[in-house]
Coordinates of C-alpha atoms and ligand atoms in Angstrom, one line a residue:
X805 CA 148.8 40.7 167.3
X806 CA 147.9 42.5 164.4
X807 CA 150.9 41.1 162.1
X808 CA 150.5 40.3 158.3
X809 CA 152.3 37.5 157.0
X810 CA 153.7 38.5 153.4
X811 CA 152.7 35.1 152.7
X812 CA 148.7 36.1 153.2
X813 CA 149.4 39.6 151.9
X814 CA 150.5 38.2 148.2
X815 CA 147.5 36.2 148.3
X816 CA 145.3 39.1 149.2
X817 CA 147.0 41.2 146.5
X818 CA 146.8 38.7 143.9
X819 CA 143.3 37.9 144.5
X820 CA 141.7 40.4 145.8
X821 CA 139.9 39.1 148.7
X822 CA 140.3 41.6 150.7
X823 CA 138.0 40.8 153.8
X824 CA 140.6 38.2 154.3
X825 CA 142.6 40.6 155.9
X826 CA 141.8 40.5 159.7
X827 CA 141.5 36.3 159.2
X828 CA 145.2 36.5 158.0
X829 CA 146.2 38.6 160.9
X830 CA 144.5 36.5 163.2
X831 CA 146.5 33.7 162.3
X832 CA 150.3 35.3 161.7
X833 CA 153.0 34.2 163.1
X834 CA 154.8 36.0 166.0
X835 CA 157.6 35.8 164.8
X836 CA 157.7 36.3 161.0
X837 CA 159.5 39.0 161.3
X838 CA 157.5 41.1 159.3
X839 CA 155.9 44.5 159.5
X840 CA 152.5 45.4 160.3
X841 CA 150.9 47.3 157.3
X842 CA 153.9 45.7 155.2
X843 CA 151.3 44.2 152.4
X844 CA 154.4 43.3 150.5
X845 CA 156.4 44.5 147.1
X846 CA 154.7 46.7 145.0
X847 CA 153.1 45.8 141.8
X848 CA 152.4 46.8 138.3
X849 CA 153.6 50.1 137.1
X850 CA 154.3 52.8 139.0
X851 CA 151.4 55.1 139.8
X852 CA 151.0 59.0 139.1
X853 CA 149.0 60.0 142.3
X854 CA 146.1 62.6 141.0
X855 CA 146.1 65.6 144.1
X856 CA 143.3 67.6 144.3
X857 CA 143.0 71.3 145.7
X858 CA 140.4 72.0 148.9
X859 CA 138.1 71.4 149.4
X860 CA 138.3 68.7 146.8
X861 CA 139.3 65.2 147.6
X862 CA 140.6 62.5 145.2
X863 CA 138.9 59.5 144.2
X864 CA 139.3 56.3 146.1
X865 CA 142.5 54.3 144.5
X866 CA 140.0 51.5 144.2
X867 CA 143.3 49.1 144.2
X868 CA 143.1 45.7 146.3
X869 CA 147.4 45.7 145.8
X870 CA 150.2 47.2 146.9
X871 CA 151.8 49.8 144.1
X872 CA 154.3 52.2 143.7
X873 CA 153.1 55.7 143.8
X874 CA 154.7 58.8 142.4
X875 CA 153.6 62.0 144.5
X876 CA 154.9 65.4 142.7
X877 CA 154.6 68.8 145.1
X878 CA 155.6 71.9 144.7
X879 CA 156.0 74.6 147.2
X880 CA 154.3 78.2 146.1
X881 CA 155.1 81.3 148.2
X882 CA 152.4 83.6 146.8
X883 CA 150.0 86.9 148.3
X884 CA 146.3 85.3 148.4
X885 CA 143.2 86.8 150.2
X886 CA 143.0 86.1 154.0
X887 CA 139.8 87.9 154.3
X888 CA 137.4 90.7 152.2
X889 CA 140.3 93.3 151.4
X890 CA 143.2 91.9 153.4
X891 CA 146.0 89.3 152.0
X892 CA 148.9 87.7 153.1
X893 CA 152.0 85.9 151.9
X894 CA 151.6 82.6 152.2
X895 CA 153.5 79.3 151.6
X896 CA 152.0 76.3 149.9
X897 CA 152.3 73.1 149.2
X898 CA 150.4 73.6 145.8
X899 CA 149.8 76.9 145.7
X900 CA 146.6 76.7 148.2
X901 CA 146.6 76.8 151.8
X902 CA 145.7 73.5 153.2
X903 CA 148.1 71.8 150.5
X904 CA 147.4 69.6 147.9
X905 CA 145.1 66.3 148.9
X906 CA 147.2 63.4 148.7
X907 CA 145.7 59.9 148.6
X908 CA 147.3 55.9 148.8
X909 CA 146.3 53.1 149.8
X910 CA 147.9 51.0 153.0
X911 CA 150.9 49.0 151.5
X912 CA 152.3 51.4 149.0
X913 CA 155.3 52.6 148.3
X914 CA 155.7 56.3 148.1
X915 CA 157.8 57.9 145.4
X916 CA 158.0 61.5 147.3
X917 CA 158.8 64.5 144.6
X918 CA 159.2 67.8 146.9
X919 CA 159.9 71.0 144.4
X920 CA 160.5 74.5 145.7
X921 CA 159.4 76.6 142.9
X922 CA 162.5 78.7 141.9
X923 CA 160.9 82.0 142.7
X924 CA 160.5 81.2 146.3
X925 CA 162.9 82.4 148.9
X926 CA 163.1 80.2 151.7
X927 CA 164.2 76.4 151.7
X928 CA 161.2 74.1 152.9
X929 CA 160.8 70.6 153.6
X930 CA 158.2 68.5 154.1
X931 CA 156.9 66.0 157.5
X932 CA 154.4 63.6 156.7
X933 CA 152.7 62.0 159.4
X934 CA 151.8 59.0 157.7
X935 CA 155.6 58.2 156.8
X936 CA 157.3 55.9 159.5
X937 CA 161.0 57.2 159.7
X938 CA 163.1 59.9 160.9
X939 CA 161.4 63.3 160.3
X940 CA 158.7 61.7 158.7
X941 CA 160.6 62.9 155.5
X942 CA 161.7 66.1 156.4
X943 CA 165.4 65.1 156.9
X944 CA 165.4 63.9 153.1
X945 CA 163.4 66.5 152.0
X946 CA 164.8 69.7 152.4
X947 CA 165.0 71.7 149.7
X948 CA 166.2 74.9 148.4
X949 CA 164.1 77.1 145.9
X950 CA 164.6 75.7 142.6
X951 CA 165.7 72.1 143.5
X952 CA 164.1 69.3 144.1
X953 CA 164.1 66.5 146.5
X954 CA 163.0 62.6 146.4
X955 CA 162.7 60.3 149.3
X956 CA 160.3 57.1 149.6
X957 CA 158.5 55.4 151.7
X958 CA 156.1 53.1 152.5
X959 CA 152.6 53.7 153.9
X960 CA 152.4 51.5 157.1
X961 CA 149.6 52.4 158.7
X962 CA 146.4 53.4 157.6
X963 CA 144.1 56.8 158.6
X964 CA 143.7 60.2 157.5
X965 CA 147.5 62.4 158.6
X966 CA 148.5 65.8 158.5
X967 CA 152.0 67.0 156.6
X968 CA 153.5 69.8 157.3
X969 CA 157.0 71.9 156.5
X970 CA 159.3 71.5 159.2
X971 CA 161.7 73.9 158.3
X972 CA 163.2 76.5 160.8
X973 CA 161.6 78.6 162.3
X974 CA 159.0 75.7 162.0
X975 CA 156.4 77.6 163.5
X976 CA 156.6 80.1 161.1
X977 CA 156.8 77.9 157.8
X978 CA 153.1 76.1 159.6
X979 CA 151.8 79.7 160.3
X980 CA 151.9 80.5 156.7
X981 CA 150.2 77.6 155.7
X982 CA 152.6 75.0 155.1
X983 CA 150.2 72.2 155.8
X984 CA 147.9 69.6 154.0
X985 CA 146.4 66.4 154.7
X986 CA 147.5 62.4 152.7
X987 CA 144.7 59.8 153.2
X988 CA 146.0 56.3 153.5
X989 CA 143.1 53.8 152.8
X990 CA 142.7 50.8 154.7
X991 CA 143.8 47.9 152.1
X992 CA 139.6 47.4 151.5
X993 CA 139.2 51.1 150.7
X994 CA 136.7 53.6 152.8
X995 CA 133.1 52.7 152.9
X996 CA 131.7 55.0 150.3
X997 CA 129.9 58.2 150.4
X998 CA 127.8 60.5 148.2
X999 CA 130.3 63.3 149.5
X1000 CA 133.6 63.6 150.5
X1001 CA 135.4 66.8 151.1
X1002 CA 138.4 68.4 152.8
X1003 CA 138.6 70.8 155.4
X1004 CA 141.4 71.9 157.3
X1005 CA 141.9 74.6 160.5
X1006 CA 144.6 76.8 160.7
X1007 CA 145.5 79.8 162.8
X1008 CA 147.2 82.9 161.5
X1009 CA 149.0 86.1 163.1
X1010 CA 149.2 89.1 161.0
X1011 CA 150.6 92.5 162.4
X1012 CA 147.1 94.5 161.9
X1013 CA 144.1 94.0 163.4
X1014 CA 141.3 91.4 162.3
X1015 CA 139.9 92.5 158.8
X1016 CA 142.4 95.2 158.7
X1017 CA 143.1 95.9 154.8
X1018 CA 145.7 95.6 153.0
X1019 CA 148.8 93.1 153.0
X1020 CA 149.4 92.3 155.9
X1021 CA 152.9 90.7 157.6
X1022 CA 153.3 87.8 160.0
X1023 CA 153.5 89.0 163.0
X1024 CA 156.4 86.4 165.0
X1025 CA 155.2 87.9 168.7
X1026 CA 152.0 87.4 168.2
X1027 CA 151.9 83.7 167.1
X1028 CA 154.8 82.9 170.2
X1029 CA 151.8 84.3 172.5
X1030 CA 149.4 81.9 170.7
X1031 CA 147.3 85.1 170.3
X1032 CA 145.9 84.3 166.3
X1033 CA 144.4 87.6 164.2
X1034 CA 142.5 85.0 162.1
X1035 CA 141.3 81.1 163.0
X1036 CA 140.1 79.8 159.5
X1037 CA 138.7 77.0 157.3
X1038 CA 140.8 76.3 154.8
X1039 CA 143.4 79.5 154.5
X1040 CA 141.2 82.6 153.9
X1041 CA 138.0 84.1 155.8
X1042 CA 135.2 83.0 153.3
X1043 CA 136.6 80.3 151.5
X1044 CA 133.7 77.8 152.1
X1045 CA 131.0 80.8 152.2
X1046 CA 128.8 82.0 150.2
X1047 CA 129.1 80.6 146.2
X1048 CA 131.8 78.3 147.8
X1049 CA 129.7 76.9 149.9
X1050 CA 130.2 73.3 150.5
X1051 CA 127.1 71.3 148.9
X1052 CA 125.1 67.9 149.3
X1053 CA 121.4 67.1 148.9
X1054 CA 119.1 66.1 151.7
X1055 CA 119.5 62.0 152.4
X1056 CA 123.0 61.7 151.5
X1057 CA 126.1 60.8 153.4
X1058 CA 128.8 63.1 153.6
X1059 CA 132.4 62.5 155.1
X1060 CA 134.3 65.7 155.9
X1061 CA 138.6 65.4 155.8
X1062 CA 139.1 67.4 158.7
X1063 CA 142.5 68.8 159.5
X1064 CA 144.1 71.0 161.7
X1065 CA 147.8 72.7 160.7
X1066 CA 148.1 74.8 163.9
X1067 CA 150.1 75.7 164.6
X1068 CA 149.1 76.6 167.9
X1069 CA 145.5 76.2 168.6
X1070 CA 143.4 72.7 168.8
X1071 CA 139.8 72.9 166.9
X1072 CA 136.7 72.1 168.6
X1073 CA 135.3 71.2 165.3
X1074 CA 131.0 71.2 165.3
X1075 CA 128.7 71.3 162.4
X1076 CA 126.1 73.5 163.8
X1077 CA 122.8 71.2 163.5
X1078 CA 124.2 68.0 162.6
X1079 CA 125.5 65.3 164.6
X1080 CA 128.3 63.1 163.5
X1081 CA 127.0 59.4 162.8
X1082 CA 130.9 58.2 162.8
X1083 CA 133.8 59.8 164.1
X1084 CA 137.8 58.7 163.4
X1085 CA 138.7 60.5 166.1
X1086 CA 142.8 61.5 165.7
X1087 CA 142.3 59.8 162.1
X1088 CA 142.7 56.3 163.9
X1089 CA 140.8 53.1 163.4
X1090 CA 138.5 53.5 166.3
X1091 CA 135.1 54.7 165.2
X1092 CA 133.1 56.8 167.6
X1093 CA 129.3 57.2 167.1
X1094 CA 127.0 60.2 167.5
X1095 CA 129.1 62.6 168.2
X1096 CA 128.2 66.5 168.7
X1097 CA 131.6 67.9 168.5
X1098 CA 135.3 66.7 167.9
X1099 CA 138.5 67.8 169.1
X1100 CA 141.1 67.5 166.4
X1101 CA 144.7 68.7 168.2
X1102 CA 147.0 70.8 166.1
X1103 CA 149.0 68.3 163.9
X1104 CA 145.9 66.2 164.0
X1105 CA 143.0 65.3 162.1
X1106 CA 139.8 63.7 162.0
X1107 CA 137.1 61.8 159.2
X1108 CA 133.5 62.5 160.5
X1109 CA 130.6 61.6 158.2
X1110 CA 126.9 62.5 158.8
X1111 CA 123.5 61.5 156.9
X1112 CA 121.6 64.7 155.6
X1113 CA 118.2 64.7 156.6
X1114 CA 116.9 68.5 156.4
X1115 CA 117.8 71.3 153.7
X1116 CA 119.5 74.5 154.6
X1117 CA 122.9 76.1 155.6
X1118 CA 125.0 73.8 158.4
X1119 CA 127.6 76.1 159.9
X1120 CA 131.3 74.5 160.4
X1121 CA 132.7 76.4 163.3
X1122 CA 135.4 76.3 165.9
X1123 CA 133.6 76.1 168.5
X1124 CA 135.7 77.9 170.6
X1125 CA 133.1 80.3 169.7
X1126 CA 135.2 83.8 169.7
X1127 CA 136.7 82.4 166.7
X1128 CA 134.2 81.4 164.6
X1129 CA 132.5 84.8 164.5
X1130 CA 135.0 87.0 165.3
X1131 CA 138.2 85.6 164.1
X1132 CA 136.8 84.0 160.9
X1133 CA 136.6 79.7 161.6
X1134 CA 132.9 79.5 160.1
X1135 CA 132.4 77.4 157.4
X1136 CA 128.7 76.4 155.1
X1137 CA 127.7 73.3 153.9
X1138 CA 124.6 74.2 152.0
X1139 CA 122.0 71.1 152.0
X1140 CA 119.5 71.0 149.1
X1141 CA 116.3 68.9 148.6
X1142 CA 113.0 68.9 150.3
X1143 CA 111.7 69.8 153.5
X1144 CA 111.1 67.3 156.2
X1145 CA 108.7 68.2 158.7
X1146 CA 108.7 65.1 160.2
X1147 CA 112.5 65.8 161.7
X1148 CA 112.4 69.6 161.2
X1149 CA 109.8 72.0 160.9
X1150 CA 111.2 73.8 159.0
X1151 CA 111.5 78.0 158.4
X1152 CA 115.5 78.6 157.8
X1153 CA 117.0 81.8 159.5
X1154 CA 120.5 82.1 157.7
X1155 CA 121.1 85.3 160.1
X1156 CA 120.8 84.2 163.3
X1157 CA 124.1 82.5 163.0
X1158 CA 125.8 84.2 160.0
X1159 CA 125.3 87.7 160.4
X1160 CA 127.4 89.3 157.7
X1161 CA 128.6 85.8 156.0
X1162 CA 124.4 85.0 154.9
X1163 CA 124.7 87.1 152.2
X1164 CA 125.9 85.4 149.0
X1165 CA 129.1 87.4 149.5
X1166 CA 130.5 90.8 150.3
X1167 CA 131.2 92.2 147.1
X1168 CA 130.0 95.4 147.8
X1169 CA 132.7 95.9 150.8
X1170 CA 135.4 94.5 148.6
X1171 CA 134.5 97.6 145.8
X1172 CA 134.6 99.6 148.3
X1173 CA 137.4 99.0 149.8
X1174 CA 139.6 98.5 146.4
X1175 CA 138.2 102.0 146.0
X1176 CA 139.2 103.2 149.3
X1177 CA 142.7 102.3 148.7
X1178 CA 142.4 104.4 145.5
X1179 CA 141.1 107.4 146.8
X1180 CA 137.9 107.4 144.9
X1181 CA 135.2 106.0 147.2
X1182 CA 131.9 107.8 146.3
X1183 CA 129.2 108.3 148.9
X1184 CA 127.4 105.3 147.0
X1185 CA 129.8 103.0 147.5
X1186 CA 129.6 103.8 150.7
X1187 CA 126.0 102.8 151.3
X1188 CA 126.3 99.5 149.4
X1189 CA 128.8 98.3 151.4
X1190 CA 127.2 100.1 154.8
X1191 CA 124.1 98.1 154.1
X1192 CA 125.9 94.4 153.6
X1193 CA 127.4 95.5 157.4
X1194 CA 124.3 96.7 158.7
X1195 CA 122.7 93.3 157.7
X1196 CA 125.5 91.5 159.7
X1197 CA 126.0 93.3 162.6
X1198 CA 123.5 95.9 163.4
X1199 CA 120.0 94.4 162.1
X1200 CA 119.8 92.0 164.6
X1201 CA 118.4 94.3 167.2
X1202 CA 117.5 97.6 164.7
X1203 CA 115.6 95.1 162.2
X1204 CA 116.4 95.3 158.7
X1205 CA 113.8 98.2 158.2
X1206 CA 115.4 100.1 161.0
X1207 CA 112.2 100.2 162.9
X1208 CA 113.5 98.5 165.9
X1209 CA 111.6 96.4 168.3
X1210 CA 108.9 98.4 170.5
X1211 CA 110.1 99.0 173.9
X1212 CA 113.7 97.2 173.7
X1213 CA 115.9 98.4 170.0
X1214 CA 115.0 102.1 169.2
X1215 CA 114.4 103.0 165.5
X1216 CA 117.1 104.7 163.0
X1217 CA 114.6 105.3 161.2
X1218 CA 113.6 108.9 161.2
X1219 CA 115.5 109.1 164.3
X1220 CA 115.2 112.7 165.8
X1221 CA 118.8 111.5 168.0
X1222 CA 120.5 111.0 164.8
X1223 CA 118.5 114.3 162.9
X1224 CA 120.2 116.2 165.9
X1225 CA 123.7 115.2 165.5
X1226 CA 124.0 112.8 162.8
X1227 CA 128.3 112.4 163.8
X1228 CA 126.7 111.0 167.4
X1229 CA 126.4 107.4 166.4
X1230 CA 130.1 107.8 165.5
X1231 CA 130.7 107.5 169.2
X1232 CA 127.9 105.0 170.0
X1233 CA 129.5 102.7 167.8
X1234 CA 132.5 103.0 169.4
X1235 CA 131.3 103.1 173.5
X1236 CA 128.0 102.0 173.4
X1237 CA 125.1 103.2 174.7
X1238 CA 123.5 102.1 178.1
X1239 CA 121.1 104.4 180.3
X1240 CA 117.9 106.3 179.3
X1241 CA 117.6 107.1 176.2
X1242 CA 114.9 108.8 174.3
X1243 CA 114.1 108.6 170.6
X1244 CA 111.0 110.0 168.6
X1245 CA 109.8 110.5 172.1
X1246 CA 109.5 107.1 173.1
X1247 CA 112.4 105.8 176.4
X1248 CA 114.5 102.6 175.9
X1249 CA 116.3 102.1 179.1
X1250 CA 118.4 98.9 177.7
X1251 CA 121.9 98.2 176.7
X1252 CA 123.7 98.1 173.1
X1253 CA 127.3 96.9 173.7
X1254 CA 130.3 98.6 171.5
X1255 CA 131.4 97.6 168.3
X1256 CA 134.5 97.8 168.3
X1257 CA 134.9 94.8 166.5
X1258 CA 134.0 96.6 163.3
X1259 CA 137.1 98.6 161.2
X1260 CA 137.3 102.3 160.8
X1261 CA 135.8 102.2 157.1
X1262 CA 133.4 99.6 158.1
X1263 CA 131.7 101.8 161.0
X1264 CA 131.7 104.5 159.0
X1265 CA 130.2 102.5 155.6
X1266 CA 127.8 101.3 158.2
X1267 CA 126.6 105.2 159.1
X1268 CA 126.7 106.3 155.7
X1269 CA 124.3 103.9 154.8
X1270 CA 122.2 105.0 158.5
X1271 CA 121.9 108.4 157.4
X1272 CA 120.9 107.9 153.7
X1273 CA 118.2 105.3 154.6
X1274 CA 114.7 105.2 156.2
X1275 CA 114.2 109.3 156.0
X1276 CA 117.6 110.3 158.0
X1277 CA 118.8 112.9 157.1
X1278 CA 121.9 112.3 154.4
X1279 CA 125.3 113.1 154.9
X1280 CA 128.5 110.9 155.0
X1281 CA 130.8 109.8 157.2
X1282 CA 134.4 109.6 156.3
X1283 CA 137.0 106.7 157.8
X1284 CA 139.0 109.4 159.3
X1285 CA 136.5 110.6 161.3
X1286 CA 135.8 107.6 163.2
X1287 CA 139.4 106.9 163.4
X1288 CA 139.8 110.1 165.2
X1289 CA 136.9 109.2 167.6
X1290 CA 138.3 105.8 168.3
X1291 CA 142.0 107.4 169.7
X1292 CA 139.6 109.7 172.3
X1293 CA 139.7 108.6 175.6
X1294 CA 136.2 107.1 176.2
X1295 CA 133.7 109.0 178.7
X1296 CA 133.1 107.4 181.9
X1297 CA 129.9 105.0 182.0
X1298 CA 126.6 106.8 181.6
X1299 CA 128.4 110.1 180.3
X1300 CA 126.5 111.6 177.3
X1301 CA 123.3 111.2 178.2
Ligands
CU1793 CU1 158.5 75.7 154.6

């Protein structure tokens, strides 16, 4: 029995002696009639709780006693970036997506503030899954936009828990990201770390396409088919890329917050090239070593903590792989310090996983899709933002000088197929290409599949930049055109050659 006799809990409080914990529950009493977790009344003054935005996490309470602890949130419905050129309305708790970090200790009593900001229009409420009662708040908690609500509680059990709205349509209120994560500490506080940072999973349905611009809606039929546009770190494609790369140096620990809101898919969650020393697999107690890759269920979550040993870029992904690279769930933690040979060799190749992600961001497609929108793309733009996708998507087999690879990818550069009828690739893009083909009279007899993956603008950015590089022949390619190739029934296999 793992029951705490207040008795032993006021002596732990008072004096600190923390370890004494698991000796006291050894020893308790069946029948004292009290509460596991239950480490007594509070003490002191009430505490503000600090909350932290993703991926930041709040410091350890560093308390060996109980206390009462005021939590304020507010719920923010606000447009945010989903992904380079696209937003979305989302609701917060905090005005990000995951919500607001919230940290206690085992033992407290929770002072809950839930505010809906008054330019919101929907009620919300708020389900914590470290609160044992009814709803896990949300009964207590509902609120309309400009009230506020207060309920309390007290933390009973210790691990890391996902909170969520649970306000009808509840799937809805989670899809927009109505979701965070509250750490309770065990009553000796987490073993500490050179890192610690919070990551949570979501999936997202939005009426257009992946990466199709503009605001776009939540799309209810696609989220009932558990068919997501997006699967993302932390609310928006890019959000722990790039500049906001997560960071640590080489021979430090690192423990990653890992959530996942739903609301429909579970994560696979893998840090490409790490292993997990220690897992809290659901958040529980039970520590699970060496681990490769967790499954943290929707509505669950998950501490993992590594040692960094070699520099360079560690991919987060979902890997259910599909939606890592083609739905968005890819995340960096960027490792800095010196090489070790003796566990790595060495030589990093940011590409071969990140495609269009390596780069330090995409700030040329963004400009030139803002001036898309506006009607003033020059040809310019264009080819900066052609030659961020090119990097990505096509140079993998082309090569970044468009020479290809002798015998297997032929060149685009100086390509007499493209000098013949530069609006062909339009249609390559689009079908593929698979049967003899001859360029600059050499024969590649080898597959490229379609790329239908990439948007109208972005195939057609992508050529623009083709034709202007590598002694092509110039020219542009306009959106519409490829558009209007796209709605063309495609030729049987083979056809065209
Ligand atoms: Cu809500």
């Amino acid at each position: 029995m793992k029951h705490l006799s207040l008795a032993f809990a006021t002596f732990i409080a008072l004096t600190g002696f923390n370890h004494a914990v698991h000796a006291a529950a050894a020893t308790a009493p069946e029948n004292s009639g009290y509460v596991h977790g239950d480490l007594g009344p509070p003490h002191g003054d009430p505490i503000h709780a600090v909350l932290t935005f993703p991926p930041n996490v709040p410091a350890p309470t560093y308390r060996n006693y109980p206390a009462k602890v005021i939590v304020e949130l507010e719920v923010i419905e606000k447009e945010m970036p989903i992904s380079e050129g696209v937003t979305y309305t989302f609701w917060t708790f905090g005005g990000t997506v995951p919500g607001k970090f919230i940290r206690v200790r085992q033992g407290d009593t929770v002072e809950f503030h839930l505010k809906n900001n008054p330019n919101n229009k929907m009620p919300h409420n708020i389900d914590l899954h470290g609160v044992t009662g009814p709803g896990g708040g949300a009964a207590s908690s509902f609120t309309a936009p400009g009230h506020e609500s207060q309920f309390t509680f007290k933390a009973l059990n210790q691990g890391i828990f996902i909170y969520h709205c649970a306000t009808a349509p509840v799937g809805m209120h989670v899809a927009n990201g109505m979701y965070g994560l509250i750490l309770i500490e065990p009553p000796e506080g987490l073993p500490p770390v050179d890192h610690e940072y919070y990551v949570m999973q979501g999936d997202f349905y939005t009426t257009g396409k992946y990466r199709e611009k503009g605001l776009q809606p939540f799309d209810m039929e696609k989220a009932i088919d558990e068919r997501p546009t997006y699967v993302l770190f932390n609310g928006s494609e890019g959000s722990l890329t790039g500049d906001k790369a997560l960071k640590a140096k080489t021979n430090e620990n690192v423990r990653l917050f890992v959530g996942n809101g739903g609301p429909n898919l579970v994560s696979s969650f893998h840090v490409i090239g790490e292993i997990f020393d220690r897992v809290r697999q659901e958040g529980g107690t039970h520590e699970q070593e060496n681990v490769q890759t967790t499954l943290i269920p929707a509505g669950g979550a998950a501490m993992v903590e590594f040692h960094t040993d070699v520099p360079g870029s560690y991919v987060m992904v979902d890997h259910s792989i599909f939606r890592a690279f083609n739905k968005g769930a890819l995340a960096i933690l960027k490792v800095d310090g010196p090489e070790n040979k003796a566990i790595y060799s060495g030589k990093e190749v940011d590409s071969v996983y990140l495609g269009d992600r390596a780069g330090p961001n995409l700030a040329a497609v963004t400009q030139a899709t803002t001036s898309a929108a506006a009607g003033k793309l020059t040809k310019e733009e264009q080819i900066k933002a052609g030659q961020q996708l090119f990097a990505g998507t096509c140079s993998v087999c082309h090569q970044t000088n468009g020479e290809g690879l002798p015998g297997v990818f032929p060149p685009l550069a100086k390509s007499d197929l493209i000098a013949a009828d530069p609006k062909r690739p339009i249609r390559i893009l689009l079908q593929g290409l698979n049967g003899k083909v001859t360029v600059n009279g050499k024969d590649y007899t080898s597959v490229m599949p379609p790329m239908t993956q990439l948007s109208d603008d972005g195939i057609a950015n992508i050529l623009t930049f083709v034709l202007n590089s590598w002694g092509n022949p110039g020219g542009r390619i306009d959106a519409s055109e490829v558009t209007k190739a796209r709605a063309e029934p495609a030729p049987a296999a083979g056809a065209g050659h």
